[in-house]
Short mmCIF file of C-alpha atoms (C1' of nucleotides) in Angstrom, two decimals:
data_model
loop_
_atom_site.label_atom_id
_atom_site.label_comp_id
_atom_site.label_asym_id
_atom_site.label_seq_id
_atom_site.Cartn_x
_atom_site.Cartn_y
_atom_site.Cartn_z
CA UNK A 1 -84.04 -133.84 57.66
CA UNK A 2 -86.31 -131.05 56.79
CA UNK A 3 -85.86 -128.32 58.92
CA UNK A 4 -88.61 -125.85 59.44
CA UNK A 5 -86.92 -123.45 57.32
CA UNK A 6 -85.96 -125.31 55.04
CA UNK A 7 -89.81 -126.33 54.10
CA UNK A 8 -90.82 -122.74 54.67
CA UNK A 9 -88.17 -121.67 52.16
CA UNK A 10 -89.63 -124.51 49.64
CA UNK A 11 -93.35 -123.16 50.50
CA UNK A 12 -92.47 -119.59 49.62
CA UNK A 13 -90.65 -120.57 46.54
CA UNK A 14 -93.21 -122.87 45.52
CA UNK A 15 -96.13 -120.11 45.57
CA UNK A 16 -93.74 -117.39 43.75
CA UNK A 17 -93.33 -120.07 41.16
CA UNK A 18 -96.61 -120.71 41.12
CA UNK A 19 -97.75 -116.84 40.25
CA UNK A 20 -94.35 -115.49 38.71
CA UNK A 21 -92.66 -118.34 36.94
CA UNK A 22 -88.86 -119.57 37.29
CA UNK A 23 -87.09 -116.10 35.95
CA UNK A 24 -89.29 -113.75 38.17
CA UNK A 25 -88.92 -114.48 41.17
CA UNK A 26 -85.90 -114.08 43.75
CA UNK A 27 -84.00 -114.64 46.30
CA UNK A 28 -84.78 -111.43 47.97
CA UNK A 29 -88.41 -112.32 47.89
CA UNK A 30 -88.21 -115.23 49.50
CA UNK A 31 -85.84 -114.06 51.94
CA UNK A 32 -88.52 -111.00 52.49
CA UNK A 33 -91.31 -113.72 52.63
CA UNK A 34 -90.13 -116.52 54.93
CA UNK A 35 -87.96 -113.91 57.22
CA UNK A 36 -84.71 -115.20 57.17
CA UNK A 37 -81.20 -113.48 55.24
CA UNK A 38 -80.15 -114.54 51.84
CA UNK A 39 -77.48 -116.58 52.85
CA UNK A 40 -79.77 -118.78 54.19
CA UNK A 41 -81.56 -119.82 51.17
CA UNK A 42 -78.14 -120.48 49.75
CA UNK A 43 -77.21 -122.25 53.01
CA UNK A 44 -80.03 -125.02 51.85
CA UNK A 45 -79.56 -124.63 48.24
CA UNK A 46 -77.16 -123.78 46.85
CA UNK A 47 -78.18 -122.65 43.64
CA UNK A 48 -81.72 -120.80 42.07
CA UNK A 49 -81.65 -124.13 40.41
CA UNK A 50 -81.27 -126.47 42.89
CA UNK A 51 -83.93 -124.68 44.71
CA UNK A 52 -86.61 -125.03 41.64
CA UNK A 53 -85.54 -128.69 41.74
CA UNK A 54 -86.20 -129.45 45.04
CA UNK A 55 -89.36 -127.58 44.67
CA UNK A 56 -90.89 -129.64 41.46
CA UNK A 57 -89.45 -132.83 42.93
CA UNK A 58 -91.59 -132.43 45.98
CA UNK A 59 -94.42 -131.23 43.45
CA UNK A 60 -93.88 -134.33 41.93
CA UNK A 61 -93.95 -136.45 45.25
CA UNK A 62 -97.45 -134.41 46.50
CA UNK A 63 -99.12 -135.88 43.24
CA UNK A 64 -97.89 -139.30 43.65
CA UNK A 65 -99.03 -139.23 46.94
CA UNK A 66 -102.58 -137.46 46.24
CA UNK A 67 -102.72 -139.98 42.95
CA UNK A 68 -101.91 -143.11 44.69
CA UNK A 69 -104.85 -142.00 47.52
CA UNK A 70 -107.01 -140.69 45.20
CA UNK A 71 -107.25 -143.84 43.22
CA UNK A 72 -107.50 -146.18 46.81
CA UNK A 73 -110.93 -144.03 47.39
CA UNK A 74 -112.34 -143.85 44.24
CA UNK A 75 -112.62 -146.77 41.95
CA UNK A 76 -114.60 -145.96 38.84
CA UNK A 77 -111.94 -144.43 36.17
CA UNK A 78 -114.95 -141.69 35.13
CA UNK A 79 -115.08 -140.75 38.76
CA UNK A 80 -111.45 -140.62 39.20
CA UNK A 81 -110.62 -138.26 36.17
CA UNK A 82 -113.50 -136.44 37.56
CA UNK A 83 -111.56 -135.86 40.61
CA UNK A 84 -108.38 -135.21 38.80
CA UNK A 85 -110.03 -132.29 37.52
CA UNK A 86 -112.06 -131.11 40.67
CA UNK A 87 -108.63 -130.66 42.52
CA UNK A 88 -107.56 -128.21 40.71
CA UNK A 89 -111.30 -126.84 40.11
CA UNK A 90 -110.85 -126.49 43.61
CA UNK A 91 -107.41 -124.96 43.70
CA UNK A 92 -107.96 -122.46 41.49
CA UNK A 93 -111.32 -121.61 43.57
CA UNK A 94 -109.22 -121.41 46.86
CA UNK A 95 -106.65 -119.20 44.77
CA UNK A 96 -103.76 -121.02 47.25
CA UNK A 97 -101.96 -123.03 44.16
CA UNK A 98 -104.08 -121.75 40.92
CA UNK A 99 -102.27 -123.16 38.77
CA UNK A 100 -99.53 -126.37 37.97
CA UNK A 101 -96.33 -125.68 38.64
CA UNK A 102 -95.26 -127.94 35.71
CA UNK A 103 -97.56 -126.70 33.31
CA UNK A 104 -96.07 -122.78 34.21
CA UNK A 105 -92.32 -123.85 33.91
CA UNK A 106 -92.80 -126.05 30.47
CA UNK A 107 -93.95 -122.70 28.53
CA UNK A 108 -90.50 -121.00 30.09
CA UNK A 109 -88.88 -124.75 29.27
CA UNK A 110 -86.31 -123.33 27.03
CA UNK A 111 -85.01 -120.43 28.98
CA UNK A 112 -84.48 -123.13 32.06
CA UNK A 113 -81.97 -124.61 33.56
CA UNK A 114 -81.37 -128.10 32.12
CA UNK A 115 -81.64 -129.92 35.72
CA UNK A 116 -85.02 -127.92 35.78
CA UNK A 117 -86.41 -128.53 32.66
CA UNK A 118 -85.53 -132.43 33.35
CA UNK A 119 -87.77 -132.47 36.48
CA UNK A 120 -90.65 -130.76 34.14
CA UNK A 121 -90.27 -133.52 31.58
CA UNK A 122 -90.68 -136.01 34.43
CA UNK A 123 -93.74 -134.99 35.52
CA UNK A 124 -95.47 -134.67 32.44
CA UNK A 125 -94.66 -138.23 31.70
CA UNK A 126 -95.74 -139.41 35.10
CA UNK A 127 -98.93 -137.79 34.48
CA UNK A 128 -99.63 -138.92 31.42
CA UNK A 129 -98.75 -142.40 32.21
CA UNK A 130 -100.69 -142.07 35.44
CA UNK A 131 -103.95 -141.08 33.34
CA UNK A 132 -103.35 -143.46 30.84
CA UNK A 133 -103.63 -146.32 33.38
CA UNK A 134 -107.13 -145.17 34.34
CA UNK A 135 -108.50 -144.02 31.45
CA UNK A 136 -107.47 -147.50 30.10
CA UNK A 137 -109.35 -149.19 32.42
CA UNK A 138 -112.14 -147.44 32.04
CA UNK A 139 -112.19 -147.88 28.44
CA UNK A 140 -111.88 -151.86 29.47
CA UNK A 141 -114.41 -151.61 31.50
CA UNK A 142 -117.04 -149.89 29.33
CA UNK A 143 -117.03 -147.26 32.19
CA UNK A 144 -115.70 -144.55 30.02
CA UNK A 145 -115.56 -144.51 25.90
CA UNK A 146 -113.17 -142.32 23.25
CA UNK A 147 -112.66 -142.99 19.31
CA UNK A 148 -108.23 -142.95 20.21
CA UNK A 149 -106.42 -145.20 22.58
CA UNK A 150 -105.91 -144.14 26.20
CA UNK A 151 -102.66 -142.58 25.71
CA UNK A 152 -103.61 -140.04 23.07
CA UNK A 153 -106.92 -139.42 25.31
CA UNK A 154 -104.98 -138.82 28.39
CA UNK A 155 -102.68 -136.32 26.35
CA UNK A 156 -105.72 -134.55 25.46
CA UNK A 157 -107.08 -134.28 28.52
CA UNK A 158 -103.94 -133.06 30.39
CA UNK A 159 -103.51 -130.20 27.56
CA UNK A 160 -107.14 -129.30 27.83
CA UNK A 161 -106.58 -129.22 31.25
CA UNK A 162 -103.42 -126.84 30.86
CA UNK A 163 -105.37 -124.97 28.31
CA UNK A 164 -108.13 -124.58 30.54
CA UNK A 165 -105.84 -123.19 33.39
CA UNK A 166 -104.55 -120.33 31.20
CA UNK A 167 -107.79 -119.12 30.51
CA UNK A 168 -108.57 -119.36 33.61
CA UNK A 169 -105.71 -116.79 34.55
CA UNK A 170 -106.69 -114.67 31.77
CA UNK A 171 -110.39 -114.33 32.92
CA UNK A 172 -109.27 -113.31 36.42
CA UNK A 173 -108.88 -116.52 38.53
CA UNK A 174 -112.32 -117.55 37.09
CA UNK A 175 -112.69 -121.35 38.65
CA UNK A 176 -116.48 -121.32 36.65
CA UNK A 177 -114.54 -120.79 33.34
CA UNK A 178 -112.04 -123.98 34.34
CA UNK A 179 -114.57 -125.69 35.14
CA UNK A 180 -117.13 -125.11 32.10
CA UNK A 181 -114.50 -126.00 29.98
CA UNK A 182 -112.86 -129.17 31.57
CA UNK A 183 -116.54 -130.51 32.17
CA UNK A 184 -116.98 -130.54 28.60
CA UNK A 185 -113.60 -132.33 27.86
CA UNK A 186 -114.43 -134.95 30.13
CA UNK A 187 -117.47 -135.33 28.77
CA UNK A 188 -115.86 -136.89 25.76
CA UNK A 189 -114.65 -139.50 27.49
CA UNK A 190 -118.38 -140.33 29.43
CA UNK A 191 -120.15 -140.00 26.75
CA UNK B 1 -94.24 -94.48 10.09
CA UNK B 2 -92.09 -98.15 10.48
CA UNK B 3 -88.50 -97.70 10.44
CA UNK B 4 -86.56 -100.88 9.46
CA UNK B 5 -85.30 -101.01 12.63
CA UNK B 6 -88.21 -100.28 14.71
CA UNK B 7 -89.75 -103.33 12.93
CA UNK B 8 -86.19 -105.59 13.57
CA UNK B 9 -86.42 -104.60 17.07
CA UNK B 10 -90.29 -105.81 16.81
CA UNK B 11 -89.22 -108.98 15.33
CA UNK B 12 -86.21 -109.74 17.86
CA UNK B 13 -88.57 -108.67 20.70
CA UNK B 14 -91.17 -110.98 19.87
CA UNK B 15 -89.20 -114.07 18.94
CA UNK B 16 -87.36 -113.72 22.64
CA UNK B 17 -90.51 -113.50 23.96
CA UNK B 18 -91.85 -116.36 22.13
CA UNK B 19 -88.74 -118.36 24.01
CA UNK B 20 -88.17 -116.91 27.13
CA UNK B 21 -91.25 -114.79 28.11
CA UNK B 22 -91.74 -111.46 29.20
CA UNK B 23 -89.42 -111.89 32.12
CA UNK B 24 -86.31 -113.39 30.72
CA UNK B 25 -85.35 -110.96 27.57
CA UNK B 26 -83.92 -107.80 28.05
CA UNK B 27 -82.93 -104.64 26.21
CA UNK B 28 -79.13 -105.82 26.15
CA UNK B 29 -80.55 -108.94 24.25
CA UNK B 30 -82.19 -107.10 21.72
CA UNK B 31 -79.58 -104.51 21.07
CA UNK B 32 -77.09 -107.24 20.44
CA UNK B 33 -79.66 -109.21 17.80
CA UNK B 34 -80.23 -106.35 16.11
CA UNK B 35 -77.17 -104.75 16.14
CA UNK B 36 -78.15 -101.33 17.91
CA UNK B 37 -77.69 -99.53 21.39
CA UNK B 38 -79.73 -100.19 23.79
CA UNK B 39 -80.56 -96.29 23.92
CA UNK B 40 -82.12 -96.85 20.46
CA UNK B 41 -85.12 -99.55 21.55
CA UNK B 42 -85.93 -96.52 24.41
CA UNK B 43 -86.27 -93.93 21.40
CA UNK B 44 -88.77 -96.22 19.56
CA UNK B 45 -90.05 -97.85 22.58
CA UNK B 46 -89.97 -95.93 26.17
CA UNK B 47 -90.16 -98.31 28.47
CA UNK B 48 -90.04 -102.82 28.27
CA UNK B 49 -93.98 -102.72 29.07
CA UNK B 50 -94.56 -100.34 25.57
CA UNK B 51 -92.07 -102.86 23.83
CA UNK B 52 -94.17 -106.02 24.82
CA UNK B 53 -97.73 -104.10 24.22
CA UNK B 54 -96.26 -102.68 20.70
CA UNK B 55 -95.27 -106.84 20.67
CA UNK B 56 -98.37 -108.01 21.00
CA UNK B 57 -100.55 -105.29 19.18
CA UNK B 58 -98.67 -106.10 16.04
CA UNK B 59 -99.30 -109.97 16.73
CA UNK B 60 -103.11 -109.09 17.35
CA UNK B 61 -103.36 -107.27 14.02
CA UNK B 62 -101.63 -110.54 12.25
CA UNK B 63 -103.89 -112.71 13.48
CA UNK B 64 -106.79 -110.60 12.55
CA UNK B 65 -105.45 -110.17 8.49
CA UNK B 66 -104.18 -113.95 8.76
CA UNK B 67 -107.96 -115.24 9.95
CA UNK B 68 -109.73 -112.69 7.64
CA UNK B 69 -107.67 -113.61 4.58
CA UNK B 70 -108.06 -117.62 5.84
CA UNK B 71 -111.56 -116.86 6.12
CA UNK B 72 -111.96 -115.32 2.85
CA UNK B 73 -110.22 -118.43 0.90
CA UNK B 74 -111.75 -121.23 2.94
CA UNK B 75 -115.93 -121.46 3.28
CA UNK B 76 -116.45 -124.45 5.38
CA UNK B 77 -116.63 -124.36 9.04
CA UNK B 78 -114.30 -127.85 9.44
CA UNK B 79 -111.83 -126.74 7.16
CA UNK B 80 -111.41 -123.54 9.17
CA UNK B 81 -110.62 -124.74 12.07
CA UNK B 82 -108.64 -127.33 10.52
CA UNK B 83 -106.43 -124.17 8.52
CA UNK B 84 -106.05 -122.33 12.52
CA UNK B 85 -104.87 -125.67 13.96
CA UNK B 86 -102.79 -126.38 10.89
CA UNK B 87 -100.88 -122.82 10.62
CA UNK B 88 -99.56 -123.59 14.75
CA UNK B 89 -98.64 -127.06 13.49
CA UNK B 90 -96.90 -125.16 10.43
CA UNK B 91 -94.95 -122.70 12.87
CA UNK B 92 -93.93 -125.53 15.74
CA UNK B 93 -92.64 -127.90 12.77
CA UNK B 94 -90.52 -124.65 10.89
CA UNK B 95 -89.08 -123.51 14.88
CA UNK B 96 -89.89 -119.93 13.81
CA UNK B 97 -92.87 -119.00 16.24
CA UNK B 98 -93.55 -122.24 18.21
CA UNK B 99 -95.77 -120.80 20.52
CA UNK B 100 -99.02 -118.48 20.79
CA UNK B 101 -97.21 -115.45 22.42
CA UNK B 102 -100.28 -114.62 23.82
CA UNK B 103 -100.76 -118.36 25.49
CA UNK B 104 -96.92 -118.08 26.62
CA UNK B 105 -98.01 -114.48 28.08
CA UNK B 106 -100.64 -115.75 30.15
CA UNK B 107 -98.99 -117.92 31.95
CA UNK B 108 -96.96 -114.72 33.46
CA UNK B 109 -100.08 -112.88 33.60
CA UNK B 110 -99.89 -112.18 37.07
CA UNK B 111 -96.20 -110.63 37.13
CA UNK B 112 -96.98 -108.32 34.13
CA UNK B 113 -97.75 -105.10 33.67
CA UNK B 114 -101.25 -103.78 33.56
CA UNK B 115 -100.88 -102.84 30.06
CA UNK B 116 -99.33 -105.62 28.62
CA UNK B 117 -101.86 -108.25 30.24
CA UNK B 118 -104.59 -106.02 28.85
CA UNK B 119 -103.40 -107.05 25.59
CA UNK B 120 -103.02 -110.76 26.28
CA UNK B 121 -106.71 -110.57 27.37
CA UNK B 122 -107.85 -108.44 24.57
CA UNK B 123 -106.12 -111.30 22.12
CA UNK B 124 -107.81 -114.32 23.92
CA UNK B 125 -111.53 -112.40 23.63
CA UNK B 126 -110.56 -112.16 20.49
CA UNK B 127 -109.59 -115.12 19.16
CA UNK B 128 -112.36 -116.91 21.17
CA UNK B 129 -114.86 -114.67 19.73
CA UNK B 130 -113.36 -115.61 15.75
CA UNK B 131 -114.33 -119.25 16.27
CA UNK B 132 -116.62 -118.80 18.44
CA UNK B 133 -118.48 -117.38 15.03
CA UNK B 134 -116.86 -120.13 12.58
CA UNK B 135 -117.93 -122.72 14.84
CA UNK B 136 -121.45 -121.17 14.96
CA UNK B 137 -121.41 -121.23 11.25
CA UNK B 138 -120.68 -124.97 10.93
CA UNK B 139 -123.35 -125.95 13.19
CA UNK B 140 -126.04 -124.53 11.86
CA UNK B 141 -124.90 -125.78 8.19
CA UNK B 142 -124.36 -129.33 9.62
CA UNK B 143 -120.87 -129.18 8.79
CA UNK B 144 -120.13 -129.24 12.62
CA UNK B 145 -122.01 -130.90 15.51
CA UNK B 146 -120.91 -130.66 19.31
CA UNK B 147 -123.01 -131.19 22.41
CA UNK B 148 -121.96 -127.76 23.92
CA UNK B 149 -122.77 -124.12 22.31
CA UNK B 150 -120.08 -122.82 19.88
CA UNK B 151 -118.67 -120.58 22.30
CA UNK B 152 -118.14 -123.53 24.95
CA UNK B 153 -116.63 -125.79 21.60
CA UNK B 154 -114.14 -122.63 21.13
CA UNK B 155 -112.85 -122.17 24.09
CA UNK B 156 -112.47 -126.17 24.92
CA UNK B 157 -110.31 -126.38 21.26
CA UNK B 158 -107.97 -123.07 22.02
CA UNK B 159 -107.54 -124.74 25.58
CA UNK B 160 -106.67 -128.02 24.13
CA UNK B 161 -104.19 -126.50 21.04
CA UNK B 162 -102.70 -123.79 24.04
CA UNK B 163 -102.35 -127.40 25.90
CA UNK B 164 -101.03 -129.07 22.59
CA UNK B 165 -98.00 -126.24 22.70
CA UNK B 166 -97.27 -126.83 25.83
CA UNK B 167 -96.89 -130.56 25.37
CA UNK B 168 -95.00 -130.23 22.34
CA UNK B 169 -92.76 -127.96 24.10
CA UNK B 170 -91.94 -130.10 26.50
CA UNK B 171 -91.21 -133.36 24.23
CA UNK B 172 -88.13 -130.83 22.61
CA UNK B 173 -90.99 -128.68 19.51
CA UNK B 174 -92.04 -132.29 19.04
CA UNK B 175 -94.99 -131.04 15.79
CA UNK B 176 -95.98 -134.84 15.62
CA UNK B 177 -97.32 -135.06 19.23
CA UNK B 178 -98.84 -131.27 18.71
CA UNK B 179 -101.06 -132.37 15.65
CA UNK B 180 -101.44 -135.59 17.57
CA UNK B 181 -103.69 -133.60 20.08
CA UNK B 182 -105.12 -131.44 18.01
CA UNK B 183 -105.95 -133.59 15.62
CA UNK B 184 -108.00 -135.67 18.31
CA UNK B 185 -109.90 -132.04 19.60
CA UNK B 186 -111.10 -131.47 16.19
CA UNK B 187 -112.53 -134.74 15.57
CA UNK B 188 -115.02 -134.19 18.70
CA UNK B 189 -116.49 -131.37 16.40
CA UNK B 190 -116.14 -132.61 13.09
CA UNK B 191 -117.91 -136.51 14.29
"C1'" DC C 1 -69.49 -131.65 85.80
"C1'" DC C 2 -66.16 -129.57 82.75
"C1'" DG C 3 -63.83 -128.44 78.56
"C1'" DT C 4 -63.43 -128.76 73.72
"C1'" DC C 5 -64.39 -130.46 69.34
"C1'" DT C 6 -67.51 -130.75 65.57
"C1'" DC C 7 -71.48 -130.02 62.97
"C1'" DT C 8 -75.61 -127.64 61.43
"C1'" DA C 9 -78.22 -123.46 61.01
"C1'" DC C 10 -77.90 -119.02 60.25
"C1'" DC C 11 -76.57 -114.11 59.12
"C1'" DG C 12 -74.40 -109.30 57.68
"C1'" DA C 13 -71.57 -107.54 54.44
"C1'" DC C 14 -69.75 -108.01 50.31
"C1'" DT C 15 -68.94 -108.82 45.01
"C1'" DA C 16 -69.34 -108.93 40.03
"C1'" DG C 17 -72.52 -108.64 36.76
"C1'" DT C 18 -77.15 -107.34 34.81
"C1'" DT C 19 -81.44 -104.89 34.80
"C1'" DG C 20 -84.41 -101.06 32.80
"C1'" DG C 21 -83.78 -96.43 32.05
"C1'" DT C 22 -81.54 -91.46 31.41
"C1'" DC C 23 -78.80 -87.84 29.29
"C1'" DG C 24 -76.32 -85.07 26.07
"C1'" DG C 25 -74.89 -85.05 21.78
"C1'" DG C 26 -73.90 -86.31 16.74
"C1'" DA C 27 -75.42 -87.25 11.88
"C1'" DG C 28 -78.63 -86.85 8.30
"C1'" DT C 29 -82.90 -84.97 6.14
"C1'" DC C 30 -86.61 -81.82 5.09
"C1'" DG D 1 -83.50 -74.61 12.26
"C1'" DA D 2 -86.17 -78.41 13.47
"C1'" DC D 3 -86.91 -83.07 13.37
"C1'" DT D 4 -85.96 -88.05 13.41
"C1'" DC D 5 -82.75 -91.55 14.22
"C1'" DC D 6 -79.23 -93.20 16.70
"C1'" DC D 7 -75.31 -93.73 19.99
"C1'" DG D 8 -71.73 -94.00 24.11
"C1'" DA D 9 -71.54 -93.21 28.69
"C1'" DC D 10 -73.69 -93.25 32.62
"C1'" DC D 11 -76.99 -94.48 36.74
"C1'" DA D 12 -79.51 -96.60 40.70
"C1'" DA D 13 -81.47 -100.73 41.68
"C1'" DC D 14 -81.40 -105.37 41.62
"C1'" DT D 15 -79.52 -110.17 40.50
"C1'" DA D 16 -77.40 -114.72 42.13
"C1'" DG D 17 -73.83 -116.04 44.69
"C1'" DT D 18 -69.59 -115.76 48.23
"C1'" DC D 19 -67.22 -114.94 52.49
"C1'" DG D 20 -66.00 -115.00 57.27
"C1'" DG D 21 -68.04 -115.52 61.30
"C1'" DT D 22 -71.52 -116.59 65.21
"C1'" DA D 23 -74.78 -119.27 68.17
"C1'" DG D 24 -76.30 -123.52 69.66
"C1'" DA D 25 -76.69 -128.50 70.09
"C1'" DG D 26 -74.65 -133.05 70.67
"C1'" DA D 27 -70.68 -136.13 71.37
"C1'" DC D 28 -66.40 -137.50 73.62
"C1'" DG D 29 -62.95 -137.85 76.98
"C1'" DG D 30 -61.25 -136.82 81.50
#
DNA sequence: CCGTCTCTACCGACTAGTTGGTCGGGAGTC
DNA sequence: GACTCCCGACCAACTAGTCGGTAGAGACGG
């Protein structure tokens, strides 16, 4: 099913995404980028649309995967939050993804295609339900403590963690920043 | 020195760029809000990057007058940062500016002019630096209490209200679910 | 083994529309 | 006369998307 093109075409998308947003990056570039004619792109999707689509379902996929393995390893709900946070600590410090592909697209969400915006939506509330289940547990199990439920903890979190990525960008690519201030909003929950 | 329309081309330029961002408003958008030619936004502004630095200037000097004159009215440390959370919850509730244009900027930071992300920068040092000081304040009177120094509580609650936008974004300007998160960030500072 | 039939992957050349930006000039004011 | 404000007409460059066509692989029948 998935050609080599065809991923390489979702690759170079993804990373334009990634640094550009939806509305600034083209077909051109990725064209340029993977080395193959415009057509092509169009060939495999036919749409700028469809191609962001495919792109934040497989986003979505990647984290349900990387979730789902994540949580087989590590057991504790502190450490696993922990984790949540040190992949994209990481990210950012490797500069190859610095930054959530949902999290960019949601502050474009109302210039987007709906189809797009849809698939944004989705993973929000995957991720937040996905948090929500460990932080819960951990609340449960005494392992981790909050004054609000695990739902409204989880949303803060995830925005702190959004929050943190933007400044982040601001300062440069500056993984010490991220991390200084997701550290703290974790330690909220640890006590 | 500010025309009428150089300030309705101001307004229209910023509220697109509050929706769309930098990369999804053009002059043709403008010139049809306003009800100009596009020739006349290049006689007040030369080129799209003066536009969005003129943008955000104007947005920087706002903010500094809004905090100053917030500052002025209210004493206590909790209550200001209740007022700075409050006014966003204000603007996402009334649909008129539902997002930090600097936050929204950021996320484009990489595709935008020099110029224009020096601005976006200059705004976030700023802002930090504003509660970075109120928070200071309410620590030492007791009014506040935190783990973390005040800048590390600052940037942690703009990360978590840049994060609240986003959220609220995403659930369709959803003001209930933006306070929600807030509301939670502030209590970690006010006990 | 040969022909042909079909399907996928791919591409060069094109289109209609939009982008930011320029230019020369007109109207009003000091 | 000089200056500010504004405009219609224009431009080169770029946008997403279309079109007709090619090259190759696999399947089928003879």
């Amino acid at each position: 099913m998935a050609t080599d093109t065809y991923s390489r075409i979702l690759d170079s998308a993804q990373s334009l995404i990634v640094t550009r947003g939806y509305n600034a990056f083209s077909y051109a570039d990725i064209a340029a980028e993977v080395g193959v004619g415009k057509a092509t792109i169009h060939h495999h999707f036919p749409g700028k649309a469809d191609l962001a689509v495919a792109v934040i379902a497989r986003y979505r996929q990647a984290t349900a995967d990387g979730m789902g393995a994540m949580a087989a390893q590590v057991t504790q709900a502190d450490m696993r939050l922990a984790a949540y946070v040190g992949f994209w600590e990481q990210c950012i410090r490797d500069n190859n993804a610095p930054f959530c592909i949902a999290a960019l697209l949601a502050a474009e969400l109302p210039s987007l295609p709906p189809e797009v915006a849809e698939q944004v939506k989705a993973h929000f509330d995957e991720l937040i339900d996905r948090l929500t289940v460990f932080i819960d547990e951990g609340l449960q199990s005494g392992a981790l403590k909050s004054p609000d439920n695990a739902e409204k903890s989880a949303r803060l979190l995830v925005a702190s963690v959004h929050g943190a990525m933007l400044a982040a960008r601001v300062a440069g690519g500056d993984a010490d920043l991220f991390s200084s201030i997701t550290q703290a909003a974790l330690q909220r929950l640890t006590g």
